[in-house]
Every structure is written in structure tokens, then in C-alpha cells.
PDB file of C-alpha atoms in Angstrom:
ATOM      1  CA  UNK A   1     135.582 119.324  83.023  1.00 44.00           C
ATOM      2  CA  UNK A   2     136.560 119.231  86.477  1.00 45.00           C
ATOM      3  CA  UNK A   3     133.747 121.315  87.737  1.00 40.00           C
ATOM      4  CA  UNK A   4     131.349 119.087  86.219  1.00 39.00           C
ATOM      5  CA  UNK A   5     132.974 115.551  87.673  1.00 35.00           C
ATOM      6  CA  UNK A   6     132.943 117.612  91.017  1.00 34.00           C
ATOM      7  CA  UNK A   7     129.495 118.697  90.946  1.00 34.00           C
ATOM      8  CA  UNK A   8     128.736 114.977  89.976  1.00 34.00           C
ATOM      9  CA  UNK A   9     130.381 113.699  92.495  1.00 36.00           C
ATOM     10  CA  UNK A  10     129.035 116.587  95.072  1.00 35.00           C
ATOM     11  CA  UNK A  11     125.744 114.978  94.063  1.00 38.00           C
ATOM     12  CA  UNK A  12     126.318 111.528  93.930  1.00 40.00           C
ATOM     13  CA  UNK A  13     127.266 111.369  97.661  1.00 40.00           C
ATOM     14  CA  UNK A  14     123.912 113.097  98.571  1.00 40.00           C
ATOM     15  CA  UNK A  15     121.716 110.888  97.061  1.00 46.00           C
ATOM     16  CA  UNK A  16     120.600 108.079  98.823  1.00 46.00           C
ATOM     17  CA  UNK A  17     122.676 104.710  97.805  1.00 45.00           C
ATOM     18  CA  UNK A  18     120.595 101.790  97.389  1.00 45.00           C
ATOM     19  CA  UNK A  19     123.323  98.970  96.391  1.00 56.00           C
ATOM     20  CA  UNK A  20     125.979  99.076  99.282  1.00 82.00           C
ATOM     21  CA  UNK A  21     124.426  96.894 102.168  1.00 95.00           C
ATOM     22  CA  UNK A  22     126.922  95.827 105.138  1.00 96.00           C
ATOM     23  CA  UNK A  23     126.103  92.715 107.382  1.00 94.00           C
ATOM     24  CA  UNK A  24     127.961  91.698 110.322  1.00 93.00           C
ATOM     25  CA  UNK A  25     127.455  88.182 110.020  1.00 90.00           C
ATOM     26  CA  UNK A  26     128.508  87.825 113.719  1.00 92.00           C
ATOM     27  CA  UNK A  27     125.353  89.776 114.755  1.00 92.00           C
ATOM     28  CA  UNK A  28     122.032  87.331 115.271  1.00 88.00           C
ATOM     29  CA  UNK A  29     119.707  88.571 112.580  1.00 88.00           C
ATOM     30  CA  UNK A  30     116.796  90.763 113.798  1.00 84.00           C
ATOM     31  CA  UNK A  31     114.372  89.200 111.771  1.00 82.00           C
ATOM     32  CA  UNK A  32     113.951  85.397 110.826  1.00 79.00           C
ATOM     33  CA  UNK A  33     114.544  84.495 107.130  1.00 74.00           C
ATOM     34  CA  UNK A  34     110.626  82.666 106.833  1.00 83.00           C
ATOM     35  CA  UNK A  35     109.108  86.034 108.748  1.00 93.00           C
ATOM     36  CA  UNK A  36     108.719  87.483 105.184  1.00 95.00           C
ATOM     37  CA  UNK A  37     107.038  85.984 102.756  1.00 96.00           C
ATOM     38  CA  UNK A  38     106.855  87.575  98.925  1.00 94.00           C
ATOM     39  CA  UNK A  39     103.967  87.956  97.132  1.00 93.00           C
ATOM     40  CA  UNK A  40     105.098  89.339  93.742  1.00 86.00           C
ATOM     41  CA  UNK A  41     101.763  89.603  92.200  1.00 89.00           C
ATOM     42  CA  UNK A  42     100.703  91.831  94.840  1.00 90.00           C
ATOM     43  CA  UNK A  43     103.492  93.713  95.414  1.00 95.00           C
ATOM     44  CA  UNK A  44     103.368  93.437  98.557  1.00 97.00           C
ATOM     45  CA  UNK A  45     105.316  91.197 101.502  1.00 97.00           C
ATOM     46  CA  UNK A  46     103.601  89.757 104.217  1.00 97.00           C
ATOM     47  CA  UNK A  47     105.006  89.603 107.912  1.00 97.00           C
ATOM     48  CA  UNK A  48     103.746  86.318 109.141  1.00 95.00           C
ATOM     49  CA  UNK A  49     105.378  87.455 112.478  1.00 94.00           C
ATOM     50  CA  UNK A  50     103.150  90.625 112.828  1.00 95.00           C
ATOM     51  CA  UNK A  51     100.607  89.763 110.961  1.00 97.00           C
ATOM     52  CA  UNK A  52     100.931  92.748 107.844  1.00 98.00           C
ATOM     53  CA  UNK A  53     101.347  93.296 104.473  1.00 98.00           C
ATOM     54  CA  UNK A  54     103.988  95.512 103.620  1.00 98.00           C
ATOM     55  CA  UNK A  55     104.252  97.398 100.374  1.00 98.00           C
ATOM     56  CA  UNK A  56     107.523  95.690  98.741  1.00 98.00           C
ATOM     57  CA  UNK A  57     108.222  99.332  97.950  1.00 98.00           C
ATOM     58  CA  UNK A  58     108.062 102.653  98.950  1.00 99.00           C
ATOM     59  CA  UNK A  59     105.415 105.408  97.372  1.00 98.00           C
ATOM     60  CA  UNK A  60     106.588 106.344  94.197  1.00 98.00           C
ATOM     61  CA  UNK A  61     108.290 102.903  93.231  1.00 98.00           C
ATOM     62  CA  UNK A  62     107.049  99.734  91.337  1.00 97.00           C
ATOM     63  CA  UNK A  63     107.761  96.568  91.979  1.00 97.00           C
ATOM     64  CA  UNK A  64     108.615  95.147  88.558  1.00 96.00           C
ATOM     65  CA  UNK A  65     111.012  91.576  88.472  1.00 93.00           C
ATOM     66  CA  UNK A  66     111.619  91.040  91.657  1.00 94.00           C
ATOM     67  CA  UNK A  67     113.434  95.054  92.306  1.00 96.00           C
ATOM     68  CA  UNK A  68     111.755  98.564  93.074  1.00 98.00           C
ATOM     69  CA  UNK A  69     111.777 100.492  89.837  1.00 97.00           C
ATOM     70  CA  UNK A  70     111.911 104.201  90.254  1.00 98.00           C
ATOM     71  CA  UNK A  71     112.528 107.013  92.836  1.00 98.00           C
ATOM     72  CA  UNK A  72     110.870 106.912  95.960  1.00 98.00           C
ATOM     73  CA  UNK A  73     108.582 110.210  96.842  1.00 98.00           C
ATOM     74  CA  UNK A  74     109.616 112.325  99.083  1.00 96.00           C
ATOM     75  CA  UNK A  75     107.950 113.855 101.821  1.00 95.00           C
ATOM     76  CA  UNK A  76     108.763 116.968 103.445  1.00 89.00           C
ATOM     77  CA  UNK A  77     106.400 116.951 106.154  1.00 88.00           C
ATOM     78  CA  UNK A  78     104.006 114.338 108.097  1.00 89.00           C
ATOM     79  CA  UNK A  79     101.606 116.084 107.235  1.00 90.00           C
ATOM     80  CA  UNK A  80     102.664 115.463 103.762  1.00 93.00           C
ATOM     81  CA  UNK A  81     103.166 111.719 104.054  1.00 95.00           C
ATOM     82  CA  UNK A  82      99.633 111.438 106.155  1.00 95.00           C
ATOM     83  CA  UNK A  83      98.383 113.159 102.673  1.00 97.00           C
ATOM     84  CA  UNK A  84      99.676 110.811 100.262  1.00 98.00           C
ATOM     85  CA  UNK A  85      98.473 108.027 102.280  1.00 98.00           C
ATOM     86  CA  UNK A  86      94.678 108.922 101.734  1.00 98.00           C
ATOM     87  CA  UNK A  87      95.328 109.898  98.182  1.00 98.00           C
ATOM     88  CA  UNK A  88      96.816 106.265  97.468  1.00 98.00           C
ATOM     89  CA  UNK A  89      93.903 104.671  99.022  1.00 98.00           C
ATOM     90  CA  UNK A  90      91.386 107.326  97.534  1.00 97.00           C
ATOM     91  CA  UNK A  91      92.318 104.947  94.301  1.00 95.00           C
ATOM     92  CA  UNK A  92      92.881 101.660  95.692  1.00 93.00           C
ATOM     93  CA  UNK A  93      90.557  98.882  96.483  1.00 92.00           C
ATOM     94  CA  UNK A  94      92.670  97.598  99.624  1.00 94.00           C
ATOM     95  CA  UNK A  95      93.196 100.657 102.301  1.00 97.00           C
ATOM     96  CA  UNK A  96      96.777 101.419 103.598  1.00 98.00           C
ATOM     97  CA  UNK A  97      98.102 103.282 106.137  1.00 99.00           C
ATOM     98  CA  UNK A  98     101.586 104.672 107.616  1.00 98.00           C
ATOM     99  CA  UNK A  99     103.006 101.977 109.932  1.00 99.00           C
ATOM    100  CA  UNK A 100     103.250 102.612 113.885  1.00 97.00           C
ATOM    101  CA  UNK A 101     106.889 103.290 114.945  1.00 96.00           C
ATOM    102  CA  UNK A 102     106.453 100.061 116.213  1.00 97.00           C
ATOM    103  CA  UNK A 103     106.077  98.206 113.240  1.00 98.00           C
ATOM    104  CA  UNK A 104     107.830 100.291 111.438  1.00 98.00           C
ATOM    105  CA  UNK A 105     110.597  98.769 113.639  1.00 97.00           C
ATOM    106  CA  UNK A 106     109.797  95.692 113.168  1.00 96.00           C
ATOM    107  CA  UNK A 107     111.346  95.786 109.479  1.00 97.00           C
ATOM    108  CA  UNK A 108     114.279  97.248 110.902  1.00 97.00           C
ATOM    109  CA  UNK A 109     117.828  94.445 109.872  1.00 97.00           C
ATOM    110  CA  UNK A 110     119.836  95.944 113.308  1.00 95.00           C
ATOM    111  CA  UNK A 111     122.781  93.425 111.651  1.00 96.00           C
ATOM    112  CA  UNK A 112     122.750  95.323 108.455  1.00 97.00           C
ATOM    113  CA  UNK A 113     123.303  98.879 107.572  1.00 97.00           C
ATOM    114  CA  UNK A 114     122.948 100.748 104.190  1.00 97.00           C
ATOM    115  CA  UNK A 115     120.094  99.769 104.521  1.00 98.00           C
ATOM    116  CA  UNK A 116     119.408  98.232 107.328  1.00 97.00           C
ATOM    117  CA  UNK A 117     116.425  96.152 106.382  1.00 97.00           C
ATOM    118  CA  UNK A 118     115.786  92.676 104.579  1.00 96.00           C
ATOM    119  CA  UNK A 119     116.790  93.730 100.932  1.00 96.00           C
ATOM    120  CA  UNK A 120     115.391  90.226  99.789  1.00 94.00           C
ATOM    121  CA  UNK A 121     112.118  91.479 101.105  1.00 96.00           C
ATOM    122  CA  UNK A 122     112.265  94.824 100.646  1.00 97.00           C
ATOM    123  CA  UNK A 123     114.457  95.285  97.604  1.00 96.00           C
ATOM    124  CA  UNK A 124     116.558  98.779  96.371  1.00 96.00           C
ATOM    125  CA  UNK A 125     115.407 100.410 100.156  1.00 97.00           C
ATOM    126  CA  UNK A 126     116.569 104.162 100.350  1.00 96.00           C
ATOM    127  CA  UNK A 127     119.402 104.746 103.157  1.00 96.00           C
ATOM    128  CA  UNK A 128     116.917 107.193 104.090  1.00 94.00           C
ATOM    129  CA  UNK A 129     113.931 108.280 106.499  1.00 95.00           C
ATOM    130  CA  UNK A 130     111.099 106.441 106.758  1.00 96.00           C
ATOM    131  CA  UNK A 131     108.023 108.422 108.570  1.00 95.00           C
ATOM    132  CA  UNK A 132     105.667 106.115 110.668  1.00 95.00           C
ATOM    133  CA  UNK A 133     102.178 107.329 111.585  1.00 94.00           C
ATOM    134  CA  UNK A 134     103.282 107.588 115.430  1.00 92.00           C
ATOM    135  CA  UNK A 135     103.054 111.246 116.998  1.00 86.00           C
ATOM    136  CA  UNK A 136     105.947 112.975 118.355  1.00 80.00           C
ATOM    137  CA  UNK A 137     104.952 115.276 121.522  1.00 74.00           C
ATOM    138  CA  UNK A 138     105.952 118.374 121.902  1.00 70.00           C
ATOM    139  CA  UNK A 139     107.572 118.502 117.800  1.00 61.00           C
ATOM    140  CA  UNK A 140     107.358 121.132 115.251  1.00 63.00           C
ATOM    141  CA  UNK A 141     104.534 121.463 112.911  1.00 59.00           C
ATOM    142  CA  UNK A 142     107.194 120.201 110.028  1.00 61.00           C
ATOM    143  CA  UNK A 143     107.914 116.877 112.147  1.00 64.00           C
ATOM    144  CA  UNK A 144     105.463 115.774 114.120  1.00 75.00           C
ATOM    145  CA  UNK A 145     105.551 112.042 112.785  1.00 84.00           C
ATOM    146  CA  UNK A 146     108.538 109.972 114.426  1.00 89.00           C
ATOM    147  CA  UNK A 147     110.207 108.316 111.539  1.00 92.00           C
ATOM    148  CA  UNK A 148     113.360 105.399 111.320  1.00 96.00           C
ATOM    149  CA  UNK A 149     116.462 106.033 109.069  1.00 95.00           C
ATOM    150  CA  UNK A 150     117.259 102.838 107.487  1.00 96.00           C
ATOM    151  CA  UNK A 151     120.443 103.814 106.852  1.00 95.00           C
ATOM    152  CA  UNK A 152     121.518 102.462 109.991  1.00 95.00           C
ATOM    153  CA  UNK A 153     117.804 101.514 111.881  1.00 95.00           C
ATOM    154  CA  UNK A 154     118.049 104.632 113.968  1.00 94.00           C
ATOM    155  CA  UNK A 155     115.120 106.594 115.114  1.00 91.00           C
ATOM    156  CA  UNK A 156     114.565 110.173 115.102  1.00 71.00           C
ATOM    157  CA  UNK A 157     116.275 113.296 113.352  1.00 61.00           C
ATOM    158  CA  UNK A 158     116.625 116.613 114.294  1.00 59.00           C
ATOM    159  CA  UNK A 159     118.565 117.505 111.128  1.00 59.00           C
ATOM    160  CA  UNK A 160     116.563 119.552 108.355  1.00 52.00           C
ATOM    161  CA  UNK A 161     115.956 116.563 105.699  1.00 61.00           C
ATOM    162  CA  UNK A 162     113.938 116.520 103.044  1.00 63.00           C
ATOM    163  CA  UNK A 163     114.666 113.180 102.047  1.00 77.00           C
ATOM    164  CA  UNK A 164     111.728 111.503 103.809  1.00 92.00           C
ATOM    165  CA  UNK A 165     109.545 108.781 102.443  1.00 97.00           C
ATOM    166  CA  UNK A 166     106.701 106.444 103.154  1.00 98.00           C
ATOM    167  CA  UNK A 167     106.250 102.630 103.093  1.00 98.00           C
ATOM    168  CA  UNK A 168     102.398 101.564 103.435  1.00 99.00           C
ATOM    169  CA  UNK A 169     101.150  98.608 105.693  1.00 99.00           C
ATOM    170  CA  UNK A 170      97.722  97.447 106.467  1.00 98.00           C
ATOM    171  CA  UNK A 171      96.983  94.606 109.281  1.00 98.00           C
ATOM    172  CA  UNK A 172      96.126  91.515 108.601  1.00 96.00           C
ATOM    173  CA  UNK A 173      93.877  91.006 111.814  1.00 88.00           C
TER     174      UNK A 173
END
């Protein structure tokens, strides 16, 4: 019995949590409230800032009453994620792509952490790697994407992690 709660709990701390955001309400907030706008039906969120629709969730998760249902994909490689990408839109009528680290950024909460990102916009986020389409020079063949952990909005890992996933964009200009 104790084996089992410890392998359980062993596991439970790997996993990505989901439900334990922290603000520092002393912060100013990276993002205004109005620069998201929902659009349920779509599934999607659109920055009026940047001008982009964001995927409410990340590949591999629906967006069903108002929360992401499911486990986010993961994506061992860029390559990978740069795969899934034309796969999605290989059966889609609106075409998607990886965001820039730039934009990818832009979604970034820097007051929040776990995850650090608007969970009214983006609801049940992964504290986990997100890969953007931007190239890292001078990377291994395995990480040649630079990606954001919204964990805590940090860029870049030189860890082994296989805990990578996607969230699509497309520009609205």
C-alpha cells in the first residue's frame, strides 16, 4: 500500500498541474483584461492587441463549456510540433501555424505563475513548454524551435523534456 501511494505521488508531482495559479496582485498585469476577447463557438480567442486568433487550447484539447477538456499532445521535437501543425491544417478549413517567440510572448501573464498566462482566456494551460515556430541557431536537431515554459513565462530549456506542446495562431492581418 505504501508503494503504490508513493508511486502515485512520485507521479503526481511530474505531471503538469493545471489548477494552482499564483498572482502577485502588486505586479501591473502584462496583458490588459479587454486584449482577449472569447469566442466560444470558435474555440478560439482573439488578441485585439496583436491582431490573432489563438487556439483557446492546446493540440490535443477541446474546448467544451468554457474549460480545455483533455491532455494536451506532446511533442518531443520541433520537428514534431512543425508536423502536427500541417497535419491539423491538412483537415481544417482555416490554416494555423506555430506562433513566433514573439507572440508567443505576448500571451505570457509575467504577474502570474503556474501558469503564467490569462487562465480566463486560455483556460486549464499546462505549467509546461510551449514550442514557437522561431529558430534557435546553433541548437540540436531535437530543439531547434525556441519555446516558453508557462510555468513561470521563461524562455528556453536545456533540460531533456518531453513535455512539450503546441498552441496554434493565425494573423488576423
Amino acid at each position: 500500500m505504501i508503494k503504490i501511494i508513493l508511486v502515485s505521488a512520485i507521479a503526481a508531482s511530474m505531471a503538469p498541474s493545471v489548477f494552482a495559479q499564483t498572482c502577485n496582485d502588486k505586479m501591473v498585469r502584462s496583458n490588459e483584461q479587454s486584449q482577449f476577447i472569447l469566442n466560444d463557438s470558435r474555440g478560439v480567442v482573439t488578441d485585439a492587441v496583436n491582431a490573432l486568433d489563438w487556439q483557446i487550447c492546446p493540440l490535443g484539447m477541446s474546448f467544451e463549456n468554457g474549460d480545455c477538456i483533455g491532455t494536451a499532445t506532446q511533442f518531443d521535437s520541433w520537428k514534431m510540433a512543425l508536423d502536427a501543425v500541417s497535419s491539423f491544417n491538412a483537415s481544417s478549413d482555416v490554416q494555423y501555424r506555430l506562433p513566433t517567440i514573439i507572440e508567443l510572448s505576448s500571451i505570457v501573464e509575467r504577474s502570474c505563475s503556474s501558469p503564467a498566462i490569462d487562465v480566463a482566456a486560455f483556460p486549464s494551460t499546462p505549467n509546461a513548454w510551449f514550442w514557437s515556430s522561431t529558430y534557435t541557431f546553433g541548437a540540436n536537431d531535437v530543439d531547434l524551435g525556441r519555446k516558453i515554459n508557462f510555468e513561470d513565462g521563461l524562455e528556453f530549456d536545456n533540460r531533456a523534456n518531453s513535455n512539450r506542446h503546441i498552441r496554434l495562431v493565425r494573423s488576423l492581418r
